[in-house]
Amino acid sequence: MTAEAITTNAFSDLTRLINGYQISQAIHVAARLGIADHLSQGPLSSNELARLSGSHPRTLYRLLRALASAGVFHEAENRTFSLTAMGECLRSDSPTPLDGWAAYVGRPYAWQAWAHLEHSVRTGENAFRHLNGQSAWEYRSAHPDENAIFNRAMTANSRGAIEAIIAACDFSRFRHVADIGGGEGQLLAGILSANKGLRGTLFDQPHVVGKAAEVLNSHGVADRCDIVAGSFFETVPGGADAYVMRAIIHDWDDKEAISILKTCRRAMTDDARLLLVERVVEPPNEGLISKLSDLNMLVMLGALERTYDEYSALCRTAGFETRGTTRAGSLYQVIEAVPSKAERV
């Protein structure tokens, strides 16, 4: 390859990265309009999609042709569009759904915080709090519509990871699983569905678990699951022999993460198991998704993604010993930990 070709490719590749926010916002709008669901039964013209989604026909076509060039949709003759493999992930009923995340990540309060990334990098501070004077949790609690969009994203993310998590971890060895910070119960419902002899406890904040009964009933597992509301900074339910936390610890800085883990340790018997389902930061020059997620944690929450060694260090401080990690799909790993032999914290 000539130097000119390398330079040209580098320029094009970097331009695409620089303008990545434009693609993100375009996908966000398509998700909000439900375009993938409208295309689930087959190709449609942009005019028909505009009618179905309540959009301006000519402008919607401009959006769709751009996303077709990015590989999200496919454009055929007469401005007709269909789903690609990526577009299938935007369907609300996709087994690997990203529609909820796309609908959330483009919300103004989220990307406006990213506009203050430089502040975080210069100071180490949480950009969202710097911009809004409160945490993202407090903001969503005070804005029910935004909280609903966020909860939908988290439920969709859980649904997309369920099969991988179940395949990575043998839940049949347990009798009672507690999902701490389990949202609306999508993950726990999947675990209980796959393990008929298992009981469960779903634990999260009161405003989060409001729709959990509906989710558990839809999976036919409500009779085997208790719903408990509370704060994992104060107490979590006892009585389980497995405590699962999916994408919880990465939401907090080290001090708060250790506090959450210590709360779990106090509730656990010495023979119980802790299962942390998290993105684990890969070695240098690998794993762009986890490293961009790490920046998102910085911007939105003042938190971070961690390496396996960093998770192990947190666990040791909180009274656990890690016993290794198992990959669960392309995004997550399941880190298993046991209570240490030291006195209960």
Coordinates of C-alpha atoms in Angstrom, one line a residue:
M1 CA 0.0 0.0 0.0
T2 CA 1.3 3.4 -1.0
A3 CA 1.8 6.2 1.5
E4 CA -0.9 8.2 -0.4
A5 CA -3.4 5.3 0.1
I6 CA -2.5 5.0 3.8
T7 CA -3.0 8.7 4.3
T8 CA -6.3 8.7 2.4
N9 CA -7.7 5.8 4.4
A10 CA -6.5 7.3 7.6
F11 CA -8.2 10.6 6.7
S12 CA -11.5 8.8 5.9
D13 CA -11.4 6.6 8.9
L14 CA -10.7 9.5 11.3
T15 CA -13.4 11.6 9.6
R16 CA -15.9 8.9 10.3
L17 CA -14.8 8.7 14.0
I18 CA -14.9 12.5 14.4
N19 CA -18.5 12.6 12.9
G20 CA -19.6 9.6 14.9
Y21 CA -22.0 11.6 17.0
Q22 CA -24.0 12.3 13.8
I23 CA -24.6 8.6 13.2
S24 CA -25.5 8.1 16.9
Q25 CA -28.1 10.9 16.7
A26 CA -29.5 9.5 13.4
I27 CA -29.9 6.0 14.9
H28 CA -31.5 7.6 18.0
V29 CA -34.1 9.3 15.9
A30 CA -34.8 6.1 13.9
A31 CA -35.2 4.2 17.1
R32 CA -37.6 6.8 18.5
L33 CA -39.7 6.6 15.3
G34 CA -39.8 2.8 15.5
I35 CA -38.5 2.4 11.9
A36 CA -37.1 -1.1 12.5
D37 CA -40.4 -2.3 13.9
H38 CA -42.2 -0.9 10.9
L39 CA -39.8 -2.8 8.6
S40 CA -40.1 -6.0 10.5
Q41 CA -42.6 -7.5 8.0
G42 CA -40.6 -6.5 4.9
P43 CA -39.4 -3.6 2.8
L44 CA -41.4 -0.3 2.7
S45 CA -41.0 3.0 0.9
S46 CA -39.8 6.0 2.7
N47 CA -43.2 7.7 2.1
E48 CA -45.0 4.8 3.7
L49 CA -42.5 4.8 6.6
A50 CA -43.1 8.5 7.0
R51 CA -46.9 7.9 7.2
L52 CA -46.5 5.1 9.8
S53 CA -44.1 7.1 12.0
G54 CA -45.7 10.5 11.6
S55 CA -42.6 12.0 9.9
H56 CA -41.9 14.5 7.2
P57 CA -41.5 12.3 4.0
R58 CA -38.6 14.1 2.3
T59 CA -36.7 14.6 5.5
L60 CA -37.2 11.0 6.7
Y61 CA -35.8 9.8 3.4
R62 CA -32.7 11.9 4.0
L63 CA -32.3 10.2 7.4
L64 CA -32.8 6.7 6.1
R65 CA -30.4 7.0 3.1
A66 CA -27.7 8.2 5.5
L67 CA -28.3 5.2 7.8
A68 CA -28.3 2.9 4.8
S69 CA -24.9 4.2 3.9
A70 CA -23.8 3.3 7.4
G71 CA -25.2 -0.2 7.0
V72 CA -28.1 0.1 9.4
F73 CA -30.8 -0.1 6.6
H74 CA -30.6 -1.1 3.0
E75 CA -31.9 1.2 0.2
A76 CA -33.3 -0.4 -3.0
E77 CA -35.1 1.1 -6.0
N78 CA -37.8 3.7 -5.6
R79 CA -36.6 4.8 -2.1
T80 CA -37.6 1.4 -0.6
F81 CA -35.8 0.4 2.6
S82 CA -35.3 -2.9 4.4
L83 CA -33.5 -4.1 7.5
T84 CA -29.9 -5.2 7.6
A85 CA -28.4 -7.4 10.3
M86 CA -27.6 -4.3 12.2
G87 CA -31.1 -2.9 11.6
E88 CA -32.6 -6.1 13.0
C89 CA -31.0 -5.2 16.4
L90 CA -33.2 -2.1 16.5
R91 CA -36.4 -4.1 16.5
S92 CA -38.1 -4.0 19.9
D93 CA -38.6 -7.8 19.8
S94 CA -35.0 -8.5 18.8
P95 CA -33.2 -11.2 20.8
T96 CA -30.2 -8.8 20.8
P97 CA -32.1 -5.5 21.2
L98 CA -30.4 -2.1 21.0
D99 CA -33.5 0.0 20.4
G100 CA -33.8 0.9 24.0
W101 CA -30.2 2.0 24.3
A102 CA -30.4 4.0 21.1
A103 CA -33.6 5.7 22.3
Y104 CA -31.9 6.6 25.6
V105 CA -28.3 7.5 24.6
G106 CA -29.5 10.3 22.2
R107 CA -31.6 12.1 24.9
P108 CA -30.5 15.7 25.2
Y109 CA -29.5 15.4 28.9
A110 CA -27.1 12.6 28.0
W111 CA -25.3 14.0 25.0
Q112 CA -25.1 17.5 26.6
A113 CA -23.1 16.0 29.4
W114 CA -20.7 14.5 26.8
A115 CA -20.1 18.0 25.6
H116 CA -18.4 18.6 28.9
L117 CA -16.0 15.6 28.6
E118 CA -13.1 18.1 28.5
H119 CA -14.0 19.3 32.0
S120 CA -13.9 15.7 33.3
V121 CA -10.6 15.0 31.7
R122 CA -9.0 18.2 33.1
T123 CA -10.4 17.8 36.6
G124 CA -11.5 14.1 37.0
E125 CA -14.9 15.3 38.0
N126 CA -18.3 14.0 36.9
A127 CA -19.4 16.1 33.9
F128 CA -23.1 15.5 34.4
R129 CA -23.0 16.9 38.0
H130 CA -20.9 19.8 36.9
L131 CA -23.5 20.7 34.2
N132 CA -26.7 20.0 36.1
G133 CA -25.8 20.4 39.8
Q134 CA -27.1 16.9 40.6
S135 CA -26.4 13.3 39.8
A136 CA -27.9 11.5 36.8
W137 CA -29.8 9.3 39.3
E138 CA -31.3 12.3 41.0
Y139 CA -32.1 13.9 37.6
R140 CA -33.9 10.8 36.3
S141 CA -35.8 10.3 39.6
A142 CA -37.2 13.9 39.2
H143 CA -38.0 13.3 35.5
P144 CA -40.3 10.3 35.2
D145 CA -40.4 10.3 31.4
E146 CA -36.6 10.2 31.2
N147 CA -36.5 7.5 33.9
A148 CA -38.9 5.4 31.9
I149 CA -36.7 5.7 28.8
F150 CA -33.6 4.8 30.8
N151 CA -35.4 1.8 32.5
R152 CA -36.5 0.5 29.1
A153 CA -32.9 0.7 27.9
M154 CA -31.7 -1.2 30.9
T155 CA -34.4 -3.9 30.5
A156 CA -33.5 -4.3 26.8
N157 CA -29.8 -4.6 27.6
S158 CA -30.6 -7.3 30.2
R159 CA -32.8 -9.1 27.7
G160 CA -30.0 -9.1 25.1
A161 CA -27.5 -10.5 27.6
I162 CA -29.6 -13.1 29.3
E163 CA -28.7 -16.1 27.1
A164 CA -25.0 -15.4 27.3
I165 CA -25.1 -15.0 31.1
I166 CA -27.1 -18.2 31.6
A167 CA -24.6 -20.0 29.3
A168 CA -21.6 -18.6 31.2
C169 CA -22.9 -19.5 34.7
D170 CA -24.4 -22.7 36.0
F171 CA -27.3 -21.4 38.1
S172 CA -28.6 -25.0 38.7
R173 CA -26.1 -25.3 41.6
F174 CA -28.0 -22.7 43.6
R175 CA -31.4 -22.8 45.3
H176 CA -32.1 -19.0 45.6
V177 CA -30.8 -16.2 43.5
A178 CA -31.0 -12.6 44.5
D179 CA -30.7 -10.0 41.7
I180 CA -29.4 -6.9 43.4
G181 CA -30.1 -3.7 41.4
G182 CA -32.1 -6.0 39.1
G183 CA -34.3 -3.2 37.6
E184 CA -37.6 -4.5 36.3
G185 CA -36.5 -8.2 36.6
Q186 CA -35.7 -9.1 33.0
L187 CA -32.5 -10.9 33.9
L188 CA -33.9 -12.7 36.9
A189 CA -37.0 -13.8 35.0
G190 CA -34.7 -15.4 32.4
I191 CA -32.6 -17.2 35.1
L192 CA -35.7 -18.5 36.8
S193 CA -37.3 -19.6 33.5
A194 CA -34.1 -21.6 32.7
N195 CA -34.0 -23.2 36.1
K196 CA -37.4 -24.5 37.2
G197 CA -36.3 -25.4 40.8
L198 CA -34.8 -22.0 41.6
R199 CA -36.4 -19.2 43.7
G200 CA -35.5 -15.6 43.3
T201 CA -35.5 -12.2 44.9
L202 CA -35.5 -9.0 42.9
F203 CA -34.1 -6.0 44.7
D204 CA -34.0 -2.4 43.5
Q205 CA -35.3 1.1 44.4
P206 CA -39.0 1.6 44.8
H207 CA -39.4 3.7 41.6
V208 CA -37.6 1.1 39.6
V209 CA -39.4 -2.1 40.6
G210 CA -42.8 -0.7 39.9
K211 CA -43.3 -2.7 36.7
A212 CA -41.4 -5.8 37.8
A213 CA -44.5 -7.8 38.6
E214 CA -45.6 -7.4 35.0
V215 CA -42.3 -8.7 33.7
L216 CA -42.2 -11.6 36.1
N217 CA -45.8 -12.6 35.4
S218 CA -45.1 -12.5 31.6
H219 CA -42.4 -15.1 32.1
G220 CA -44.5 -17.2 34.4
V221 CA -42.1 -17.0 37.3
A222 CA -43.8 -14.5 39.6
D223 CA -44.8 -17.3 42.0
R224 CA -41.1 -18.1 42.6
C225 CA -39.9 -14.6 43.1
D226 CA -40.2 -11.9 45.8
I227 CA -39.9 -8.2 44.9
V228 CA -38.1 -6.1 47.6
A229 CA -37.6 -2.4 47.4
G230 CA -34.7 -0.6 49.0
S231 CA -31.2 0.9 48.7
F232 CA -28.1 -1.3 48.4
F233 CA -26.2 1.3 50.3
E234 CA -28.2 0.3 53.4
T235 CA -29.3 -3.3 53.2
V236 CA -30.1 -6.1 50.8
P237 CA -32.3 -9.2 51.4
G238 CA -30.7 -12.2 53.1
G239 CA -31.4 -15.9 52.5
A240 CA -30.0 -16.3 49.0
D241 CA -27.0 -18.5 48.1
A242 CA -26.2 -16.5 44.9
Y243 CA -26.1 -12.7 44.6
V244 CA -26.1 -11.4 41.1
M245 CA -25.3 -7.8 40.1
R246 CA -25.4 -7.0 36.4
A247 CA -23.8 -3.7 35.4
I248 CA -24.0 -2.2 38.9
I249 CA -20.5 -1.8 40.3
H250 CA -19.4 0.1 37.2
D251 CA -21.9 2.8 38.0
W252 CA -20.0 3.9 41.1
D253 CA -16.5 5.1 42.2
D254 CA -14.3 2.9 44.3
K255 CA -15.6 4.1 47.7
E256 CA -19.3 3.7 46.8
A257 CA -18.6 0.3 45.0
I258 CA -16.9 -1.0 48.1
S259 CA -19.9 0.2 50.2
I260 CA -22.3 -1.7 48.0
L261 CA -20.2 -4.9 48.1
K262 CA -19.9 -4.7 51.9
T263 CA -23.7 -4.4 52.1
C264 CA -24.0 -7.6 50.1
R265 CA -21.3 -9.3 52.2
R266 CA -23.3 -8.6 55.4
A267 CA -26.4 -10.2 54.0
M268 CA -24.6 -13.3 52.7
T269 CA -23.8 -16.6 54.4
D270 CA -20.2 -17.8 54.2
D271 CA -21.0 -20.4 51.6
A272 CA -22.9 -18.0 49.3
R273 CA -21.5 -16.7 46.0
L274 CA -21.3 -13.3 44.5
L275 CA -21.6 -13.0 40.7
L276 CA -20.7 -9.7 39.1
V277 CA -21.7 -9.3 35.5
E278 CA -19.7 -6.4 34.1
R279 CA -17.7 -5.2 31.1
V280 CA -14.1 -5.9 31.9
V281 CA -11.5 -3.5 30.4
E282 CA -9.3 -5.3 27.9
P283 CA -5.5 -5.0 27.4
P284 CA -3.9 -2.0 25.7
N285 CA -5.1 -1.4 22.0
E286 CA -8.1 -3.7 22.4
G287 CA -11.7 -3.4 23.4
L288 CA -13.0 -0.1 22.2
I289 CA -16.5 -0.7 23.4
S290 CA -15.5 -1.2 27.1
K291 CA -13.1 1.8 26.9
L292 CA -15.8 4.1 25.5
S293 CA -18.2 2.8 28.1
D294 CA -15.5 3.8 30.7
L295 CA -15.6 7.4 29.4
N296 CA -19.4 7.3 29.5
M297 CA -19.2 6.3 33.2
L298 CA -16.9 9.2 33.8
V299 CA -19.1 11.7 32.0
M300 CA -22.5 10.6 33.3
L301 CA -21.8 9.2 36.8
G302 CA -18.2 10.0 37.8
A303 CA -17.7 6.2 37.8
L304 CA -15.6 3.8 35.7
E305 CA -15.2 0.4 34.0
R306 CA -12.4 -1.7 35.5
T307 CA -9.9 -4.5 34.7
Y308 CA -10.3 -7.9 36.3
D309 CA -7.5 -7.0 38.8
E310 CA -9.3 -3.8 39.8
Y311 CA -12.5 -5.8 40.5
S312 CA -10.5 -8.3 42.5
A313 CA -9.0 -5.4 44.6
L314 CA -12.5 -4.0 45.3
C315 CA -13.7 -7.4 46.3
R316 CA -10.8 -8.0 48.7
T317 CA -11.5 -4.7 50.4
A318 CA -15.2 -5.6 50.8
G319 CA -14.5 -9.1 52.2
F320 CA -14.5 -11.3 49.1
E321 CA -12.0 -13.4 47.1
T322 CA -12.4 -13.6 43.4
R323 CA -12.4 -17.0 41.8
G324 CA -12.0 -16.1 38.1
T325 CA -14.1 -14.8 35.3
T326 CA -16.1 -16.3 32.4
R327 CA -17.0 -14.5 29.2
A328 CA -20.7 -14.0 28.7
G329 CA -21.1 -13.0 25.0
S330 CA -19.2 -10.2 23.4
L331 CA -19.7 -7.5 26.0
Y332 CA -19.8 -9.0 29.5
Q333 CA -17.9 -11.2 31.8
V334 CA -19.2 -13.0 34.9
I335 CA -16.8 -12.5 37.8
E336 CA -17.4 -15.0 40.6
A337 CA -16.3 -14.2 44.2
V338 CA -16.6 -16.0 47.5
P339 CA -16.7 -14.6 51.0
S340 CA -13.2 -14.4 52.4
K341 CA -12.1 -16.3 55.5
A342 CA -11.7 -13.0 57.3
E343 CA -14.3 -11.8 59.7
R344 CA -17.5 -10.5 58.1
V345 CA -17.2 -6.8 57.3

